[in-house]
XYZ file of C-alpha atoms in Angstrom:
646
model
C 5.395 -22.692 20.774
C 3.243 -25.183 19.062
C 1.401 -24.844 15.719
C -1.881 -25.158 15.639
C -3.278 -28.256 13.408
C -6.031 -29.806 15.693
C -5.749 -31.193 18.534
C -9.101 -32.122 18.600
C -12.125 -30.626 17.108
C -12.669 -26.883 17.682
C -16.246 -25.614 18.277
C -16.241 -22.685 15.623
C -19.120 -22.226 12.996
C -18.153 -19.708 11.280
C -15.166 -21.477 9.620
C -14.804 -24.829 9.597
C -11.370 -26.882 10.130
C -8.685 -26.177 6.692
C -8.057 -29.919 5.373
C -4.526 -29.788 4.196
C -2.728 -32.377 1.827
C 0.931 -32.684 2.463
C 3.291 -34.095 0.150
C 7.181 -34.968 0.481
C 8.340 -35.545 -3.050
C 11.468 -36.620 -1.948
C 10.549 -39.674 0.491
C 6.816 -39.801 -1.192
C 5.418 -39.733 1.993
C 1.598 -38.120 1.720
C -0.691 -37.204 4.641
C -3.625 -35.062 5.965
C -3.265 -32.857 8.137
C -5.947 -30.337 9.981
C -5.819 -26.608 10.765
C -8.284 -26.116 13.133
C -11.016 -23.510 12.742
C -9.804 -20.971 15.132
C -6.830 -20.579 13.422
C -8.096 -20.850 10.121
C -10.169 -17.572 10.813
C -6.943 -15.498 11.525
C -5.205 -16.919 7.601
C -8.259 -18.332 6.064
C -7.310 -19.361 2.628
C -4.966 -18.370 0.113
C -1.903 -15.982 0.621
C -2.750 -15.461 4.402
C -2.644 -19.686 4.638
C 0.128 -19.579 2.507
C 2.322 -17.830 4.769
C 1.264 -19.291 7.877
C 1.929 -22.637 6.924
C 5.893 -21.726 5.371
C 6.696 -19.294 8.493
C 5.850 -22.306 10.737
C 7.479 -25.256 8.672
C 10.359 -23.480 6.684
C 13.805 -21.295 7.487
C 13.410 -18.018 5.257
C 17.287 -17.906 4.721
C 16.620 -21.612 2.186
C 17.767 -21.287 -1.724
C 14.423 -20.602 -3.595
C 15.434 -23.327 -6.012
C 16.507 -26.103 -3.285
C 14.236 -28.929 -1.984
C 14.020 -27.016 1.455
C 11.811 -24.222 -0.070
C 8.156 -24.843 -0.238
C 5.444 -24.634 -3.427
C 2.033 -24.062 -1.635
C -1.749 -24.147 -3.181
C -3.830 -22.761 -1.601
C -7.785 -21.708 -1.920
C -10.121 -20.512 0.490
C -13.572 -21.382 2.525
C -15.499 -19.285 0.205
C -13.914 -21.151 -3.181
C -16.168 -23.135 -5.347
C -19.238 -21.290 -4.181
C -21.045 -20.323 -7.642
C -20.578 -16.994 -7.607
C -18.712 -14.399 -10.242
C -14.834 -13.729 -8.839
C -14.795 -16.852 -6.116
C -12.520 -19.054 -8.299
C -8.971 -18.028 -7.455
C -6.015 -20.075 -6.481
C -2.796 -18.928 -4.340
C 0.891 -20.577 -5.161
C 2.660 -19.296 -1.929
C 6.717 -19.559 -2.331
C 9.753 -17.858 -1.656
C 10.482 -16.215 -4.551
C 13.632 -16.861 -6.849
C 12.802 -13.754 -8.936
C 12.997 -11.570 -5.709
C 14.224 -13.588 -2.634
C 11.393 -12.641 -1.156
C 8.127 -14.045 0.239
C 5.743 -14.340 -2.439
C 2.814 -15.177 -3.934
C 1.163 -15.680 -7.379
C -2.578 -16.076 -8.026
C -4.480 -17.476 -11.047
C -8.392 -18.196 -11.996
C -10.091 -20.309 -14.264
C -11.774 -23.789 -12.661
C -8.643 -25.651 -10.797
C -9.843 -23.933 -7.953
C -13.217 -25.067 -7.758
C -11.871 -28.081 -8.122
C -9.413 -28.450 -5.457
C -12.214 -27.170 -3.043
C -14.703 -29.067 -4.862
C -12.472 -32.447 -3.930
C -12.214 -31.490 -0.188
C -8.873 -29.253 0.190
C -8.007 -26.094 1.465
C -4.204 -26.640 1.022
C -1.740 -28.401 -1.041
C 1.753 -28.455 0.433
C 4.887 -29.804 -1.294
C 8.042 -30.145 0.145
C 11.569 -32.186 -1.549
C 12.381 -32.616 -4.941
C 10.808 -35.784 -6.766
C 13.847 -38.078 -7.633
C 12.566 -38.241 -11.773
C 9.868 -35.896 -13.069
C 6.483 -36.709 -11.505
C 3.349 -34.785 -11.603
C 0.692 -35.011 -8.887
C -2.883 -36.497 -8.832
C -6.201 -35.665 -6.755
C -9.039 -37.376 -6.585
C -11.345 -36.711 -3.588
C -8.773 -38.190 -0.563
C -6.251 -39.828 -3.066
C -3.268 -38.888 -3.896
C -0.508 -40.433 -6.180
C 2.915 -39.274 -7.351
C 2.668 -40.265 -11.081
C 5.721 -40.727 -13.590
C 5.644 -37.599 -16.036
C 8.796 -38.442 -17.695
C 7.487 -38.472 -20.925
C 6.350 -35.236 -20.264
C 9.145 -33.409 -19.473
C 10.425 -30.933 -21.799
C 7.237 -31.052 -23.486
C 4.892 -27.563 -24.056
C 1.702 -26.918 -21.693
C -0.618 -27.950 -24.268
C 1.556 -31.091 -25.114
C 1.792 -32.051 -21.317
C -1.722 -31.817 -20.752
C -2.704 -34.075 -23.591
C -0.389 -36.487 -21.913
C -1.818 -36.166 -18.904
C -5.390 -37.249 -20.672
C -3.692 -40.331 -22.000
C -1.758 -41.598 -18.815
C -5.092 -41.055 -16.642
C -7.400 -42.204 -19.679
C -10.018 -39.663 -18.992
C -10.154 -35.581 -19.458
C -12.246 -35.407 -16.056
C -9.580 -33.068 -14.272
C -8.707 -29.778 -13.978
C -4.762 -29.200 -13.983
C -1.621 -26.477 -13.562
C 1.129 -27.306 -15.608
C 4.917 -26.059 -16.095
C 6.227 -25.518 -19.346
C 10.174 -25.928 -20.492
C 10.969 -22.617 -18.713
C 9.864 -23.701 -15.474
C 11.639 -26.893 -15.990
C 14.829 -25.081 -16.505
C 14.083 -22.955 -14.006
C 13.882 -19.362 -15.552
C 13.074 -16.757 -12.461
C 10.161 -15.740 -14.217
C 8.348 -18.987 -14.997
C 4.817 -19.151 -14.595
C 2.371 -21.795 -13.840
C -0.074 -22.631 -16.422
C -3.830 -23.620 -16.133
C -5.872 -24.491 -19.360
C -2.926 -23.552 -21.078
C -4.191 -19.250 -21.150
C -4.185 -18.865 -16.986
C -1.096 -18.163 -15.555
C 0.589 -18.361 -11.781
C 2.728 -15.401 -13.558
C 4.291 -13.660 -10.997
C 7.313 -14.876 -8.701
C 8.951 -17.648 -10.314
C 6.303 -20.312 -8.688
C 6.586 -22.189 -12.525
C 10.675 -22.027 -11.324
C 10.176 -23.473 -7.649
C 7.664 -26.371 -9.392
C 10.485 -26.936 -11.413
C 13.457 -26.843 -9.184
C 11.316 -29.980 -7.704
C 11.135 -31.965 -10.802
C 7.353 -31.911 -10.642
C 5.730 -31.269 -14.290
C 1.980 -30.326 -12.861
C -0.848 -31.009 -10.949
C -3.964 -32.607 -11.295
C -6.710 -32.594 -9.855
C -10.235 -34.447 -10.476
C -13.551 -32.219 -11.472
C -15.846 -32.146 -8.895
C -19.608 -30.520 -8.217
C -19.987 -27.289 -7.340
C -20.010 -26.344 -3.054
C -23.188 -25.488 -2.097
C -23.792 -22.322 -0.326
C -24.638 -22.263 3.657
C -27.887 -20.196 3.307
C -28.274 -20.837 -0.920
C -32.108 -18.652 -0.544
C -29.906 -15.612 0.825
C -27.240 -16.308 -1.345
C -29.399 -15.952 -4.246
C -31.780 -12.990 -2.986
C -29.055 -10.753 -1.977
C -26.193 -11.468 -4.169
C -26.704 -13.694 -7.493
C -30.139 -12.890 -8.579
C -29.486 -9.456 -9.761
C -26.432 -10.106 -11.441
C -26.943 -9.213 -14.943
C -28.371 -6.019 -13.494
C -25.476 -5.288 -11.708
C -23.355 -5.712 -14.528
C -25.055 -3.865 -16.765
C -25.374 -0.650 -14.498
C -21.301 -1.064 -14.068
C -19.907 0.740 -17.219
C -16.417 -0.829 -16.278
C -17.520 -4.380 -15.916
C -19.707 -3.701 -19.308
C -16.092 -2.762 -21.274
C -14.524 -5.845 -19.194
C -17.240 -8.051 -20.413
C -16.241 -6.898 -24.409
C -12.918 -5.895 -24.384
C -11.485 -8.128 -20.924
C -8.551 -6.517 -18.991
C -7.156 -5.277 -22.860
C -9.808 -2.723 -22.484
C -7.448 -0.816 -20.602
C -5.155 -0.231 -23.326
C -8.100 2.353 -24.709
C -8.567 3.962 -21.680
C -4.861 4.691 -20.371
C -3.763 5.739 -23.685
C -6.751 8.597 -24.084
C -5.044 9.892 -20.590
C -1.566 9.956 -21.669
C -0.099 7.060 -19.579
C 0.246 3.935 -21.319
C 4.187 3.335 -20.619
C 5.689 3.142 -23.707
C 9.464 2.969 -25.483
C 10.675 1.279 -21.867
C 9.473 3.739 -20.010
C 10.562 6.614 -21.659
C 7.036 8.016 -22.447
C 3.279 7.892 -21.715
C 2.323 7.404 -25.191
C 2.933 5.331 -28.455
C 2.491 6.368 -31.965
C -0.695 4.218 -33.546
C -1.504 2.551 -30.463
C -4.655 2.206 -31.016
C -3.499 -0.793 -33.588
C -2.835 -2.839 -30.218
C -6.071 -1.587 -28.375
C -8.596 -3.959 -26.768
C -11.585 -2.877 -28.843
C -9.257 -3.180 -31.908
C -9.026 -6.386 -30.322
C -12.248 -7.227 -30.249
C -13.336 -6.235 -33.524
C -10.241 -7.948 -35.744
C -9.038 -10.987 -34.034
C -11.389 -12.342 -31.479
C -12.936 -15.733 -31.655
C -14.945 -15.575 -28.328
C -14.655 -14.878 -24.572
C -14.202 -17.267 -21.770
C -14.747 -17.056 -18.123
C -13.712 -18.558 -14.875
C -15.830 -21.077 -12.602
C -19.063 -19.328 -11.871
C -18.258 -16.335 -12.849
C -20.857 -13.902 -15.458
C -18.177 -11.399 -16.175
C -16.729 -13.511 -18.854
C -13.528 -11.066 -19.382
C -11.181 -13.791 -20.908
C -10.361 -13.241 -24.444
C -9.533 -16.056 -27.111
C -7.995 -14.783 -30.279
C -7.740 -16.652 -33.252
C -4.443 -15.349 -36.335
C -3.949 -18.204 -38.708
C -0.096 -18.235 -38.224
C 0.483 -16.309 -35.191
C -1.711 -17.575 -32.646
C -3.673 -20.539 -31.891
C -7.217 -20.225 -29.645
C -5.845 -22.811 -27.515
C -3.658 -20.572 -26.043
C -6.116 -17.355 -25.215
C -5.658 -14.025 -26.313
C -3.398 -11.269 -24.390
C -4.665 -9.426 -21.722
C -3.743 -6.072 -20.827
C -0.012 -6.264 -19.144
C 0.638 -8.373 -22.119
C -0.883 -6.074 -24.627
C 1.306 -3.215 -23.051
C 4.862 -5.316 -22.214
C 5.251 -6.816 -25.665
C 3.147 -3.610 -27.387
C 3.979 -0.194 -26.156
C 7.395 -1.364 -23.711
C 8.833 -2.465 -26.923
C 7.102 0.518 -29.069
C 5.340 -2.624 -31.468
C 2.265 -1.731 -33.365
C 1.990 -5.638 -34.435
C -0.972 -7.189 -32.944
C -0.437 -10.174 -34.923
C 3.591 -10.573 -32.693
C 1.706 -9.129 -29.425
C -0.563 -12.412 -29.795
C 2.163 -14.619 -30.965
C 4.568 -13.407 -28.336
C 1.700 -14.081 -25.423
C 0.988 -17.362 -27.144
C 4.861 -18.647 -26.975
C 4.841 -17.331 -23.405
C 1.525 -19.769 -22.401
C 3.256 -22.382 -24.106
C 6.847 -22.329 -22.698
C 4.913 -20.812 -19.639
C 6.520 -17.806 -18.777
C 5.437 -14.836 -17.138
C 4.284 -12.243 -20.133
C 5.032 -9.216 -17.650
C 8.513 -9.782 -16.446
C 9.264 -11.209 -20.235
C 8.292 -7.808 -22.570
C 9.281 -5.812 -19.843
C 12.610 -7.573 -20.480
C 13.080 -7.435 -23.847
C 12.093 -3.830 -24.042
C 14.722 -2.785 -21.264
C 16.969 -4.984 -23.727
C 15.284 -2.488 -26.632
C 16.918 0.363 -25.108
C 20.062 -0.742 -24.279
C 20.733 -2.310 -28.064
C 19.106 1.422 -29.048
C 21.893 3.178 -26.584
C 24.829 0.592 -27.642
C 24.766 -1.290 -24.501
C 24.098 -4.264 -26.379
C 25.599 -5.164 -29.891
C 24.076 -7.562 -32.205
C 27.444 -9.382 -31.126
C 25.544 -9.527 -27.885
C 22.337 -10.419 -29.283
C 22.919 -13.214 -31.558
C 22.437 -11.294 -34.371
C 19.249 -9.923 -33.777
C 18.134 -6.630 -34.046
C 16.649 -5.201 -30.736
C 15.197 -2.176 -32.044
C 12.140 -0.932 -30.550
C 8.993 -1.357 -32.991
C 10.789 -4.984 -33.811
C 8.310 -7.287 -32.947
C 9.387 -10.287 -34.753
C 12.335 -11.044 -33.264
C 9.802 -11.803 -30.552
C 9.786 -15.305 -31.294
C 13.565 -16.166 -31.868
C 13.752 -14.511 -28.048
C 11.558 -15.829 -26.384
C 12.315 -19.448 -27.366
C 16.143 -18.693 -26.296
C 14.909 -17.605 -22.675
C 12.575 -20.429 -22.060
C 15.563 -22.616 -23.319
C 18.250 -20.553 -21.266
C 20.054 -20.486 -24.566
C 23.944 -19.127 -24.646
C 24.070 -15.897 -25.104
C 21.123 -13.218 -25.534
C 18.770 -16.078 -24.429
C 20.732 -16.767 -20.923
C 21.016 -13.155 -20.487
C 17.197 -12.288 -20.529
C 16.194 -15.131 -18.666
C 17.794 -13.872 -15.511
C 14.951 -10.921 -15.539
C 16.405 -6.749 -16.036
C 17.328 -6.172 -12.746
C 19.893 -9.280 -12.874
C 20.795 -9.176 -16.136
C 21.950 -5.548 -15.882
C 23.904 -6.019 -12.913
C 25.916 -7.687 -15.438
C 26.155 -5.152 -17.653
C 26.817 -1.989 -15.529
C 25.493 0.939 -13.772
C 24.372 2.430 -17.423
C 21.876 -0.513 -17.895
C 20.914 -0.632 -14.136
C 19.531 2.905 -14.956
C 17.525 1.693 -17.951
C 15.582 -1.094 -15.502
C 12.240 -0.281 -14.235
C 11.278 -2.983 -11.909
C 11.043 -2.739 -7.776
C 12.738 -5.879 -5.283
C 13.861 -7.392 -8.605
C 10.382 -7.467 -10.227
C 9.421 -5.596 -13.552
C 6.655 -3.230 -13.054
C 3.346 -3.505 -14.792
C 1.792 -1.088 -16.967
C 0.282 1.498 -14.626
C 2.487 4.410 -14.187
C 2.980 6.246 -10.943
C 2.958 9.635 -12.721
C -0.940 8.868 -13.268
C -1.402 6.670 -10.279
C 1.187 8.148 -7.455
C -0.425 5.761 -4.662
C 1.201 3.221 -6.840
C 4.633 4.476 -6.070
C 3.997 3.173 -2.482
C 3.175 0.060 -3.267
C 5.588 -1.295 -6.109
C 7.758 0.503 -3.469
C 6.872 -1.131 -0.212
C 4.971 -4.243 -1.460
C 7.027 -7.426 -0.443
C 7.645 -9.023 -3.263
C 8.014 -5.552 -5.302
C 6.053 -4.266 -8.106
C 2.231 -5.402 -8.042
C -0.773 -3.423 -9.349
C -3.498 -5.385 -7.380
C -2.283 -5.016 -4.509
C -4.231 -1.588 -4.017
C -6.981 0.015 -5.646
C -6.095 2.726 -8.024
C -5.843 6.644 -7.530
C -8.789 7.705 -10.009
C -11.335 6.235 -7.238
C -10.737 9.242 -5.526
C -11.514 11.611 -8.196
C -14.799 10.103 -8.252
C -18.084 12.116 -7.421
C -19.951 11.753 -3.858
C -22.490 9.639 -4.898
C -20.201 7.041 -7.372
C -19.196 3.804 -5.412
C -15.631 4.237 -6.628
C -15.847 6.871 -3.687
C -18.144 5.397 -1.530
C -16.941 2.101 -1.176
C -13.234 2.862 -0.142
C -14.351 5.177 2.410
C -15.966 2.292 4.004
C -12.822 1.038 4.873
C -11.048 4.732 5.921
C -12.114 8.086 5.421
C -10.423 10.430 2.696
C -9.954 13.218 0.871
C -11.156 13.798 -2.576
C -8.053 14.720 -5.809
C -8.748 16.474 -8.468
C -6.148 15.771 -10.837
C -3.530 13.502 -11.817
C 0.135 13.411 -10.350
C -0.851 13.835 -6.519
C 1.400 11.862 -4.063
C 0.288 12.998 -0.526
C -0.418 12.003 3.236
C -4.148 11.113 2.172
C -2.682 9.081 -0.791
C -0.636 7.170 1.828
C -3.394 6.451 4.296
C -5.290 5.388 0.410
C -2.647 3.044 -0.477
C -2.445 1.291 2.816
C -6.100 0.737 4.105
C -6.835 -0.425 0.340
C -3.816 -2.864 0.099
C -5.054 -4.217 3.427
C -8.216 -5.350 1.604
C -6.482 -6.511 -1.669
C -4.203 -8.787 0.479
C -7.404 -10.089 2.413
C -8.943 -10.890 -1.381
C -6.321 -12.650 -2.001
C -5.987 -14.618 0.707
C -10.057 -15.229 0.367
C -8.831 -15.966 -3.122
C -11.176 -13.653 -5.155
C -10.961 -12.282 -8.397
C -10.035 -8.263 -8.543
C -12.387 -7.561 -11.075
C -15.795 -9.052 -9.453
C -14.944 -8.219 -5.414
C -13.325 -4.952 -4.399
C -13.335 -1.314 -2.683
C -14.189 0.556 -5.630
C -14.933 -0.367 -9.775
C -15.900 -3.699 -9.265
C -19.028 -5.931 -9.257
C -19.682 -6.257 -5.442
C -18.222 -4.224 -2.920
C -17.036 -4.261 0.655
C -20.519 -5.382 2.497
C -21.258 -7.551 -0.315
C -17.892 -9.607 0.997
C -19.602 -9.503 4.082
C -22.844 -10.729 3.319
C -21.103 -13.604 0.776
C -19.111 -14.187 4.003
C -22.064 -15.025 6.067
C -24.269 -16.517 3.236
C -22.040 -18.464 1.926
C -20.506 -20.144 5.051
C -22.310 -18.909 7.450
C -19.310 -17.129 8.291
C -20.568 -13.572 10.866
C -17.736 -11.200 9.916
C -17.031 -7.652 9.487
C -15.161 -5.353 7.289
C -13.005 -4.520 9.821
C -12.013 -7.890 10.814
C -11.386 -8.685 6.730
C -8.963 -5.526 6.700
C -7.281 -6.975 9.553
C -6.703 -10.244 8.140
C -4.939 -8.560 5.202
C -3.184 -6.490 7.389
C -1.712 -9.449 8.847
C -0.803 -11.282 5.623
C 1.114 -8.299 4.381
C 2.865 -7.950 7.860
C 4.019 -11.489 7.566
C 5.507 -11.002 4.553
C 7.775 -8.258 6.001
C 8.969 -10.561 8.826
C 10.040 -13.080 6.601
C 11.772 -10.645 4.973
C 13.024 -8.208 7.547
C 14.739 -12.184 8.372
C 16.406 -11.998 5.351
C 17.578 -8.539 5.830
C 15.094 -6.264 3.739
C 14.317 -3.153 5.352
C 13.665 0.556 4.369
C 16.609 0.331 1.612
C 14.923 -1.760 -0.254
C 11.562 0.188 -0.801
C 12.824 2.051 -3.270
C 11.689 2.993 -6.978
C 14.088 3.442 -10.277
C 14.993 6.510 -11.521
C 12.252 6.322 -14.609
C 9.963 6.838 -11.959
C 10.936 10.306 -11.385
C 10.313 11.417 -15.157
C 7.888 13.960 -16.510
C 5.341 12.803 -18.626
C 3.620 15.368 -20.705
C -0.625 15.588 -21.630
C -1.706 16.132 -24.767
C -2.977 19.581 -23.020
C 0.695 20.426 -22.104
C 0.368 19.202 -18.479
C 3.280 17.881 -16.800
C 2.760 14.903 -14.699
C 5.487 14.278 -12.190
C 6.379 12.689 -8.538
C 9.559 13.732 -6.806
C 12.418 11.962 -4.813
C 10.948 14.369 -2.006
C 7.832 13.620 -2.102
C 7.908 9.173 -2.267
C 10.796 9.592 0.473
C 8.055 12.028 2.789
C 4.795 9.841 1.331
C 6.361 6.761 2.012
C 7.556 7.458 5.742
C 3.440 8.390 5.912
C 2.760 4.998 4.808
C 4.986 3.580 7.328
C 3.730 5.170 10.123
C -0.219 4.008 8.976
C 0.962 0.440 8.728
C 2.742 0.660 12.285
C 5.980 0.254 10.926
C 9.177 1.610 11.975
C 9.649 4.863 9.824
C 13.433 3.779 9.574
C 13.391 0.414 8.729
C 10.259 0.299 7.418
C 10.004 -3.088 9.567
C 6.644 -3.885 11.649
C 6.400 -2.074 15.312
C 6.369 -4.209 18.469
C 3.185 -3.059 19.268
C 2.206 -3.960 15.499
C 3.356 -7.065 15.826
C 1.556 -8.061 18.877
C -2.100 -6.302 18.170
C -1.956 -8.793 14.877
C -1.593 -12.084 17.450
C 1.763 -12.368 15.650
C 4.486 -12.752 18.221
C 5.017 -16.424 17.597
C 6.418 -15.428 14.369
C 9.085 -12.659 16.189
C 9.288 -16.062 18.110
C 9.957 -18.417 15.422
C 12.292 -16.063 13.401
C 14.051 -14.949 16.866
C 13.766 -11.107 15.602
């Protein structure tokens, strides 16, 4: 077997060779290295990238937090393109939340600039001897001292940053304390509001003694066929937003908009779990939001949608840090049954700073809500403080004592639920709602049963974009949230809530083939998409061929998603996950009641019977759950059954 970086250039015009930066922090060794084009078609960009390039190089079986495990940027050939939802960036790791592959996706303009500045790929490998952070500038590359950085906030950092380079021409994604101390849940953060939330990356960057990474501004990439570009994709924009009634809300109220709209239906997860509804929500709403605290919206590199909130609470939270966005609005609102906008905004504020994932972190402290409320936890256990749900001001004692890994309550937390009831005993394992180790996000499978299948089955656990959402198909004939998904299979219409199904299976898969090919195209899931979003499935396309001249096909973009996800399961059917492992926790299985006196409900029957479905779509085993031979070899990946000797 051989990878393939080029051996010498590749006729291919569609895609053009992947530059890749390298870079041993260990021995400080940096060099270039080049995927050739072929190849790069089969993982261009992102997750897809991401996993080639740490199947090839790296033994699954390594300690997420050693030197031997790998922290991997990566964008994508269509990155840096002006366009709304191109600016995305993937952080491919193993994960030390998990122990499984896994992945971790942010926005805002480090992206563009990574492209802009000539690379598809940053790989780093070792641990830096001191603290170091990196720095890009077109084909340079330094390791720089950040020792007077370390231990310092994101904000703080990147001020330092300004000063040791003398200039505030660079884009950059920084660790906080928490990722320096290596908290499971770190996150990454970029302009101190734009997280890498999800996996521990912010741990791995740590582990490696490497503070952040920089990277110079740079011009925008111009667009293969720009007259094409513009007639059939950017020229009508504000049109197409306007006509969009979601992206309209997005555009006021951002991703917090969804607070609104899932409480009116009776499923915004609330009291740990425990209900689909919280008393006063609407105090914690996006359009209450909008019209009490919010200074002005941001967007990301090119992008029209604008959906990124700033908030501004003399006190409580500081613009420089954003504004909360829906998971946060829910984890540290209606998890820990707070009304207190004014803690929701401090708590997401102290999260950006310390740089910790705002999911896994209320989801957290409300499962520790419930077991202080059921005597699991004393205040002996606590450090005094009162866990009560509705308590949000003991956000800020808490999360400091995470990020710090504390003694006591604060070491506790900062090992994530799942872990940190394993300590306590089977009652609190009950009490955790979280799949592979990972705390779910606010969309409950009672409303959205397709979701069942994918916290359940997703590699790295519990991820709500990595399908499109049941209500697409309750939509009528002529609505693209049902025409564009059947473009990529053909299904059958629901009319109500609380369906889990064979046609829900074949949903959940074909659409979670096309959210793993966005993100490995790194695009943003609220401007590209199968269903609510801004451009659809042929607009890809035509971006695809516009933008880099780049003659493609839907089907060919479902299969490269199909092969990042089945990656992902080799690495970890290496590490022993299988079938046993795609399981959901016993809050999933509650009734939640409507305001009409509807029950809403999925059964242990019905996920084991869906879910065996699901397998047998995705060609996997229905008893392992692990990809088929024939699988295996239809994706052109045998060289990883090869590599992994499986």
């Amino acid at each position: 077997m051989e990878c393939a970086f080029a051996r010498g250039k590749v006729e291919d015009k569609m895609i053009k060779d992947a530059r890749i930066l390298y870079i041993d922090l260990k021995e400080r060794v940096i060099e270039t290295r080049t995927l050739e084009a072929e190849t790069y078609r089969k993982y261009p960009g992102g997750s897809a990238l991401g996993m080639y390039l740490m199947l090839w190089e790296m033994d699954p079986g390594v300690d997420p937090l050693s030197p031997e495990n790998m922290l991997i940027f990566s964008v994508s050939p269509l990155t840096g393109i002006p366009i709304s939802g191109q600016s995305r960036m993937c952080v491919t790791t193993k994960s030390p939340l998990t122990g499984t592959a896994g992945d971790s996706q942010v926005g805002g303009f480090i992206p563009a600039a990574v492209k802009g500045n000539g690379w598809d790929s940053i790989v780093i490998k070792g641990k830096a001897e001191t603290p170091a952070y990196l720095y890009i500038e077109k084909d340079k590359a330094e390791i720089r001292d950040a020792s007077k950085m370390w231990g310092m906030l994101t904000g703080e950092a990147e001020e330092a940053i300004a000063e040791d380079l003398g200039h505030r021409k660079f884009e950059s994604s920084i660790i906080g304390p928490a990722g320096e101390n290596q908290i499971p849940y770190a996150a990454i953060m970029h302009r101190r509001s734009r997280a890498n939330g999800r996996n521990g990356v912010g741990a791995v960057m740590g582990s490696k003694n490497l503070k952040a990474l920089v990277v110079k501004k740079a011009p925008p990439v111009l667009p293969e066929d720009p007259d094409n570009m513009k007639k059939y994709l950017t020229l009508n924009v504000k049109e197409k937003m306007a006509a969009n009634d979601t992206i309209v809300d997005t555009a006021v109220n951002g991703s917090a908009g969804c607070v609104d709209g899932h409480a009116a239906e009776g499923f915004l997860p609330s009291y740990n779990w425990e209900k689909g509804l919280m008393d006063d929500w609407i105090k914690t709403a996006g359009t209450t939001i909008t019209n009490t605290v919010l200074k002005k919206r941001e967007t990301c590199f090119g992008c029209a949608i604008r959906c990124k909130g700033v908030v501004d609470i003399p006190g409580k939270a500081d613009p420089e840090y954003g504004g909360p966005e829906y998971e946060t609005c829910a984890t540290f609102g209606s998890y820990c049954g707070n009304t207190d906008l004014g803690d929701i905004c401090h708590a997401n504020q102290l999260c950006n700073m310390f740089g910790l994932d705002t999911i896994t972190c209320g989801a957290t402290i409300a499962w520790a809500m419930e077991c202080f409320e059921k005597g699991i936890l004393t205040e002996k256990d606590t450090d005094g403080l009162e866990l009560k749900f509705g308590n949000g001001a003991v956000f800020d004692a808490l999360i400091k004592k995470i990020a710090r890994r504390e003694k006591g309550v604060g070491e506790l937390l900062a090992k994530g639920s799942a872990a940190a009831a394993k300590e306590l005993g089977p009652e609190a394992e009950e009490l955790v709602v979280a799949c592979k180790g990972q705390e779910w996000p606010a969309h409950m499978v009672q409303f959205k049963p397709n979701l069942a299948l994918n916290y359940a089955a997703n590699p790295f656990g519990a991820d709500h974009q990595s399908s499109e959402h049941d209500p697409a198909l309750m939509a009528p004939d002529d609505d693209q949230n049902w025409i564009w998904p059947n473009m990529l299979d053909h299904f059958e219409k629901c009319d109500r809530y609380g369906v889990l199904d064979d046609n829900k299976a074949r949903f959940a898969y074909a659409t979670q083939k096309f959210y793993a090919m966005m993100d490995s195209l790194c695009l943003c899931q609220f401007a590209w998409g199968p269903a609510w979003q801004l451009y659809g499935p042929q607009d890809l396309v035509n971006f695809c061929k516009y933008g880099i001249g780049w003659e493609t096909s839907i089907a060919e973009l479902q299969e490269i998603g199909e092969r990042r996800i089945n990656m992902m399961r080799l690495f970890n059917q290496k590490l022993g996950f299988s079938r046993k492992d795609d399981t959901l926790p016993k809050k999933a299985f509650l009734p939640v009641e409507l305001e009409d006196g509807e029950v809403a409900q999925i059964t242990p029957e019905q996920f084991e019977h869906t879910l065996t479905t699901y397998y047998e779509y995705a060609g996997w085993d229905a008893e392992t759950g692990n990809p088929t031979q024939e699988t295996i070899e239809r994706l052109g990946l045998g060289w990883v059954r090869e590599k992994l000797c499986l």
